[in-house]
Tab-separated table of C-alpha atoms in Angstrom:
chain	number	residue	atom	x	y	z
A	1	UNK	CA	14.432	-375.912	53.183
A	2	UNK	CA	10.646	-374.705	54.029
A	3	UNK	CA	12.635	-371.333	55.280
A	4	UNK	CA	10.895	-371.479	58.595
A	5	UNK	CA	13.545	-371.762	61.288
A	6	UNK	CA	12.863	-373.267	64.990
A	7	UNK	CA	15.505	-373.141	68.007
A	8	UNK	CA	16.719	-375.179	69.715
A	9	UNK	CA	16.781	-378.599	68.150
A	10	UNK	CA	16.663	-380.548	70.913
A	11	UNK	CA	16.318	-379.495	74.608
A	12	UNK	CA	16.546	-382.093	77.589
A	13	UNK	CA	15.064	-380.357	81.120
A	14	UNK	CA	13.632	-382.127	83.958
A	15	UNK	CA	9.811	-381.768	85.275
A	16	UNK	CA	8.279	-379.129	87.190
A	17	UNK	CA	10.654	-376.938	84.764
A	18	UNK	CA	9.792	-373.682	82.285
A	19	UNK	CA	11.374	-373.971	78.426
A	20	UNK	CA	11.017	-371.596	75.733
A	21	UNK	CA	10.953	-372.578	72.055
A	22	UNK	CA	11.471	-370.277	69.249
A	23	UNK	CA	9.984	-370.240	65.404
A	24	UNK	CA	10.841	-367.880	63.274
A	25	UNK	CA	8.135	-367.670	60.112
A	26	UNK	CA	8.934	-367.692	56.360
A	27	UNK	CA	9.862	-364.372	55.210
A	28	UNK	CA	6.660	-362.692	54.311
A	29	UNK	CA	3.803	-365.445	56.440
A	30	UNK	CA	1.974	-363.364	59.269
A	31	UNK	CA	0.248	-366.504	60.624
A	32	UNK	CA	2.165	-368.956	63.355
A	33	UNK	CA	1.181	-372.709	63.942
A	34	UNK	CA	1.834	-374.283	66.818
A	35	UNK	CA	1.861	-378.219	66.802
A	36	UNK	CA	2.728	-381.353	69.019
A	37	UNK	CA	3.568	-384.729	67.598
A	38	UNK	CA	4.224	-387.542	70.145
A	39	UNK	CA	5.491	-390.822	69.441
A	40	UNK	CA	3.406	-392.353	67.233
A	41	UNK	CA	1.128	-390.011	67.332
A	42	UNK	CA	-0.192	-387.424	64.758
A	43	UNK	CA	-0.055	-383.410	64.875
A	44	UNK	CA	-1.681	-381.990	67.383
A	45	UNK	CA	-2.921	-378.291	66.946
A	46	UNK	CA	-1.630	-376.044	70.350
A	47	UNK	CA	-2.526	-372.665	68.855
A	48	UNK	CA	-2.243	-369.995	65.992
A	49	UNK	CA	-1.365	-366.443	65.738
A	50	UNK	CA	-1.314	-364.031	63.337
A	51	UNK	CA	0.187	-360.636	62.750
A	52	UNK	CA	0.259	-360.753	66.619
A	53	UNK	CA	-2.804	-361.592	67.713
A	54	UNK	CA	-3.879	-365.330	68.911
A	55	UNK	CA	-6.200	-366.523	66.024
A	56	UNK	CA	-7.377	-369.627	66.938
A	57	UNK	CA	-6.548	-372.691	69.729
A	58	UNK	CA	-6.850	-376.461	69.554
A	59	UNK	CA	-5.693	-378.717	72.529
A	60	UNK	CA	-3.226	-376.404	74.054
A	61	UNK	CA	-2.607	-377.008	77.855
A	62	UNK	CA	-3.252	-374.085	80.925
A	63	UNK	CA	0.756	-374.566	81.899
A	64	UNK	CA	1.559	-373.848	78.025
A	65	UNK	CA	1.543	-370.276	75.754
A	66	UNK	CA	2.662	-368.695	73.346
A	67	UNK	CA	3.157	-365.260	71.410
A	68	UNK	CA	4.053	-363.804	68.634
A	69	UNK	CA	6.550	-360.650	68.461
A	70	UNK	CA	5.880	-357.439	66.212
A	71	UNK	CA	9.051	-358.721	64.420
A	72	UNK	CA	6.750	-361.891	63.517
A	73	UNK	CA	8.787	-364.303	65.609
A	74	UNK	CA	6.901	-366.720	67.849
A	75	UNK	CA	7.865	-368.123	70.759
A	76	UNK	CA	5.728	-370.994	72.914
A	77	UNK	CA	6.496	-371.136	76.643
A	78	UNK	CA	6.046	-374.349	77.989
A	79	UNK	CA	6.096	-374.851	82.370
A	80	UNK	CA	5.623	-377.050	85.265
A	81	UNK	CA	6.775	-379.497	82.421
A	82	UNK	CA	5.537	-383.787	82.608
A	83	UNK	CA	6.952	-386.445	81.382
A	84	UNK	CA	4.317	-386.271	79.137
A	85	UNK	CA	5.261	-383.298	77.639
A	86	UNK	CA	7.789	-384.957	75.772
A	87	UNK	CA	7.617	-384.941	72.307
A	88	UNK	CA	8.416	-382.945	69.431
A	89	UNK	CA	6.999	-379.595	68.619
A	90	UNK	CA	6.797	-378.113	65.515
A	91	UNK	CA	6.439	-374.242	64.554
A	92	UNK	CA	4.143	-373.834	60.657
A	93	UNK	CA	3.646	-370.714	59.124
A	94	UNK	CA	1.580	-369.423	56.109
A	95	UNK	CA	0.907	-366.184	54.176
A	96	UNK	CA	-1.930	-365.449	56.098
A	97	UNK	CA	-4.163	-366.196	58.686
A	98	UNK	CA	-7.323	-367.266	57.185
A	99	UNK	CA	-5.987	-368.649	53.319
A	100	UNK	CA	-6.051	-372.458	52.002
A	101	UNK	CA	-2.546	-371.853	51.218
A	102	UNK	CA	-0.509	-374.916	52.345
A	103	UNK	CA	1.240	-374.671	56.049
A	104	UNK	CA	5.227	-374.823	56.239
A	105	UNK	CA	7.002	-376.358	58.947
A	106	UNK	CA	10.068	-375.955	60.918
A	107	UNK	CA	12.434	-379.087	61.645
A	108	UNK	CA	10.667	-378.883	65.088
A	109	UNK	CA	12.023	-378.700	68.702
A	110	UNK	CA	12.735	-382.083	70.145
A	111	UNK	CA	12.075	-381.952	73.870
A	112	UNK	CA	13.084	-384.181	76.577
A	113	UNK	CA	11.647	-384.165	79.903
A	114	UNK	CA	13.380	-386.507	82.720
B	1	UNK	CA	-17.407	-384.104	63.536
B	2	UNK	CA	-14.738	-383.423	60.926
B	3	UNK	CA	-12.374	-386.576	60.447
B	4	UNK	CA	-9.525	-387.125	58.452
B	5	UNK	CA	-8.708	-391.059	57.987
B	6	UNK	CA	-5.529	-392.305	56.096
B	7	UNK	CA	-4.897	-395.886	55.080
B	8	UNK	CA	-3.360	-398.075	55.281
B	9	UNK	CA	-0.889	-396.753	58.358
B	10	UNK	CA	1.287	-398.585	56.821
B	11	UNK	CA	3.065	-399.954	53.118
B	12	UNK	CA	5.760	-401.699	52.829
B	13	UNK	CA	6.488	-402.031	48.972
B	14	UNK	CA	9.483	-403.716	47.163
B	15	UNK	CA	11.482	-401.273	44.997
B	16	UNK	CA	9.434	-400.592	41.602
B	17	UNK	CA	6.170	-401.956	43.215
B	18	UNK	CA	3.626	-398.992	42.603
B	19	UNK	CA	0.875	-398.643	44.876
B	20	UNK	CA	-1.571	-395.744	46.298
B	21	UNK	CA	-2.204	-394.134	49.298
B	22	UNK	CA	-6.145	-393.416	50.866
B	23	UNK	CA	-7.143	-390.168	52.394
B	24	UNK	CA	-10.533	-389.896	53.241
B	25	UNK	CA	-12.452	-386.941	54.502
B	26	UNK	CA	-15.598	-386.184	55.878
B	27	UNK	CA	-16.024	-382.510	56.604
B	28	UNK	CA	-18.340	-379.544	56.495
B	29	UNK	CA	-16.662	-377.978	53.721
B	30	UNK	CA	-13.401	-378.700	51.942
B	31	UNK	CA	-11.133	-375.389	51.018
B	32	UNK	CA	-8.103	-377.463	49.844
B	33	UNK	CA	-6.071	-380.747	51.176
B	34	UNK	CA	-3.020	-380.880	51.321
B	35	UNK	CA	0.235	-383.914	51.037
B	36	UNK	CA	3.163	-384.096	53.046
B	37	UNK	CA	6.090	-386.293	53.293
B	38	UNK	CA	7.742	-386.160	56.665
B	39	UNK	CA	11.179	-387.889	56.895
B	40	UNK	CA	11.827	-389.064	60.559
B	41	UNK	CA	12.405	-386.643	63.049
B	42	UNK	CA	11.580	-383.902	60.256
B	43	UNK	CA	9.473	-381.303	60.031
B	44	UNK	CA	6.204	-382.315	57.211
B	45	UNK	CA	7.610	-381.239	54.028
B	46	UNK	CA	4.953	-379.685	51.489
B	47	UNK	CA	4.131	-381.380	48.409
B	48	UNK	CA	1.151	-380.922	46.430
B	49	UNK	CA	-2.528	-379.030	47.169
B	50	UNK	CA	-5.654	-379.827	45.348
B	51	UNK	CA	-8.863	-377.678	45.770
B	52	UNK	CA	-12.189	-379.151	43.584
B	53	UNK	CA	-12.881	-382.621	42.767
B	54	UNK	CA	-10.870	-383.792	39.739
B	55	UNK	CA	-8.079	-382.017	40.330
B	56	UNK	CA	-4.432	-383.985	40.053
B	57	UNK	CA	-1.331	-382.844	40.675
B	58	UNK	CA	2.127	-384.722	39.698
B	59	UNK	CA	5.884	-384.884	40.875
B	60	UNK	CA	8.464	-387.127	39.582
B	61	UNK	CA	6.810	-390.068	40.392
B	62	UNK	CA	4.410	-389.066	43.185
B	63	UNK	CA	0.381	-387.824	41.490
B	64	UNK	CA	-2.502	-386.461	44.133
B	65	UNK	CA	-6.082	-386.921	43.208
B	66	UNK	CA	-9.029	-385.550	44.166
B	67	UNK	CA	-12.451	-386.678	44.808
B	68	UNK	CA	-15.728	-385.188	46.907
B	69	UNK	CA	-14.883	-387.763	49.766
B	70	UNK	CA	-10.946	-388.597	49.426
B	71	UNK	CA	-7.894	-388.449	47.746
B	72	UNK	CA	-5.383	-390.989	46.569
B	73	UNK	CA	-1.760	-390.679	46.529
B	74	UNK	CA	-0.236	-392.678	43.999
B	75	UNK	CA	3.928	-393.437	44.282
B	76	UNK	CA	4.768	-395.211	40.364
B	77	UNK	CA	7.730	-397.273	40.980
B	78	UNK	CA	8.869	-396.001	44.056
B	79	UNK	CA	12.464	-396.310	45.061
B	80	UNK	CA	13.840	-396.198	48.784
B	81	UNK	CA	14.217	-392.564	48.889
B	82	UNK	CA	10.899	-392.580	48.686
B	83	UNK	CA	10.266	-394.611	52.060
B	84	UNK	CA	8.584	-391.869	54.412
B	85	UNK	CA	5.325	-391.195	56.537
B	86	UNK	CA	2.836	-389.220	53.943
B	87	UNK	CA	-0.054	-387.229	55.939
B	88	UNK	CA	-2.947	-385.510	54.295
B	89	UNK	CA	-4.776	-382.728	55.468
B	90	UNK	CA	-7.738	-380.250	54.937
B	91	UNK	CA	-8.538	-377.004	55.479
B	92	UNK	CA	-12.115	-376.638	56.459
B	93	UNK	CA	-14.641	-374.180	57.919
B	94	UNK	CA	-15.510	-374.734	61.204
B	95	UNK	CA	-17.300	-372.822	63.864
B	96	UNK	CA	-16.724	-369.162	62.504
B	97	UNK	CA	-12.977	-369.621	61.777
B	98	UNK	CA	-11.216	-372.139	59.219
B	99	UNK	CA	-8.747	-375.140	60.553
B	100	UNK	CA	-6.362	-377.523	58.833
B	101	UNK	CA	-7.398	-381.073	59.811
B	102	UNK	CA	-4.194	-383.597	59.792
B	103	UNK	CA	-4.561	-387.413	59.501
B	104	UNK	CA	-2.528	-389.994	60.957
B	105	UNK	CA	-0.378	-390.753	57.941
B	106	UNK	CA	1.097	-393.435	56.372
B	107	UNK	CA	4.661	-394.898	57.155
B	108	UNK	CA	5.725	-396.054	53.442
B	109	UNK	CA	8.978	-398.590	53.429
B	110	UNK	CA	10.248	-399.507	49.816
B	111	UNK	CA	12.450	-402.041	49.973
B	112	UNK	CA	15.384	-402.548	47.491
């Protein structure tokens, strides 16, 4: 268990629509990853925060953001959804937000859009 | 550009057949690279960083190396368990800020 928790598991919606996934960090990790991993594909950076603030984005679409609470929680909206958009997503967190510690992931959201 | 290659994608190896994995890098500046396994479905699950050249790092039957341009993976007797997709990736400076770099991976299959 990397101790970084993401909700929900899987979530099935249907295009044009808004979801809302959740990661919740390691206990102690102020920096939030963002990632995207398609079929076949590899990891895709979206976009990092840490202690609040956005650090740093990679290929994160206009109809997608994200935040991340005071209570460190992160949550990464996702709207006007494609079919495209399917894949899964996966929350990483680390100690802090510039470090060569390693990254720990979530399980990852599984999304579904029909 | 910054690039992170693994090969082969992948390995299909008969139960106690040992073998090694490639990750080759070619970036401004290396501040460690890291080894995942990631079980399908699964979030990447941690397993070993190196930092300089020279540097290995062991588990049960899994050992990371380290050179200036890659890194091997090597799996000693593997057993099915050990049948996942292994990425690499590096953490490098690049314009200002620092970014991990993720490779492809390599889907592993031991067969018993």
């Amino acid at each position: 268990d990397s101790g970084v928790t993401q909700t929900p598991k899987h979530l099935i919606t249907a295009t044009g629509q808004r979801v809302t996934l959740r990661c919740s960090p390691r206990s102690g990790d102020l920096s939030v990853y963002w990632y995207q991993q398609s079929l076949d594909q590899g990891l895709q950076f979206l976009i990092q925060y840490y202690n609040g603030e956005e650090r740093a984005k990679g290929n994160i679409l206009e109809r997608f953001s994200a935040q991340q609470f005071p209570d460190l929680h992160s949550e990464l909206n996702l709207s006007s959804l494609e079919l495209g958009d399917s894949a899964l997503y996966f929350c990483a967190s680390s100690v802090r937000g510039q470090t060569n510690s390693p990254l720990h992931f979530g399980n990852g959201t599984r999304l579904t859009v029909t | 550009e910054d690039q992170v290659t693994q090969s082969p994608e992948a390995l299909r190896l008969q139960e106690g057949e040992s073998s090694s994995l490639n990750c080759s890098y070619t970036v401004s500046g290396l501040r460690g690279l890291f080894w995942y396994r990631q079980d399908p479905g699964k979030g990447p699950e941690f397993l070993f960083t190196l930092y300089s050249a020279g540097e290995e790092k062991e588990k049960e039957r899994l050992k990371a190396t380290l050179t200036k341009k890659e890194s091997f993976l090597h799996i000693t007797a593997p057993k099915p368990e050990d049948s996942a997709t292994y990425l690499c990736a590096v953490y490098t400076p690049t314009s200002g800020t620092y970014k991990y770099i993720f490779g492809t991976g390599t889907r592993l299959k031991v067969l018993a």
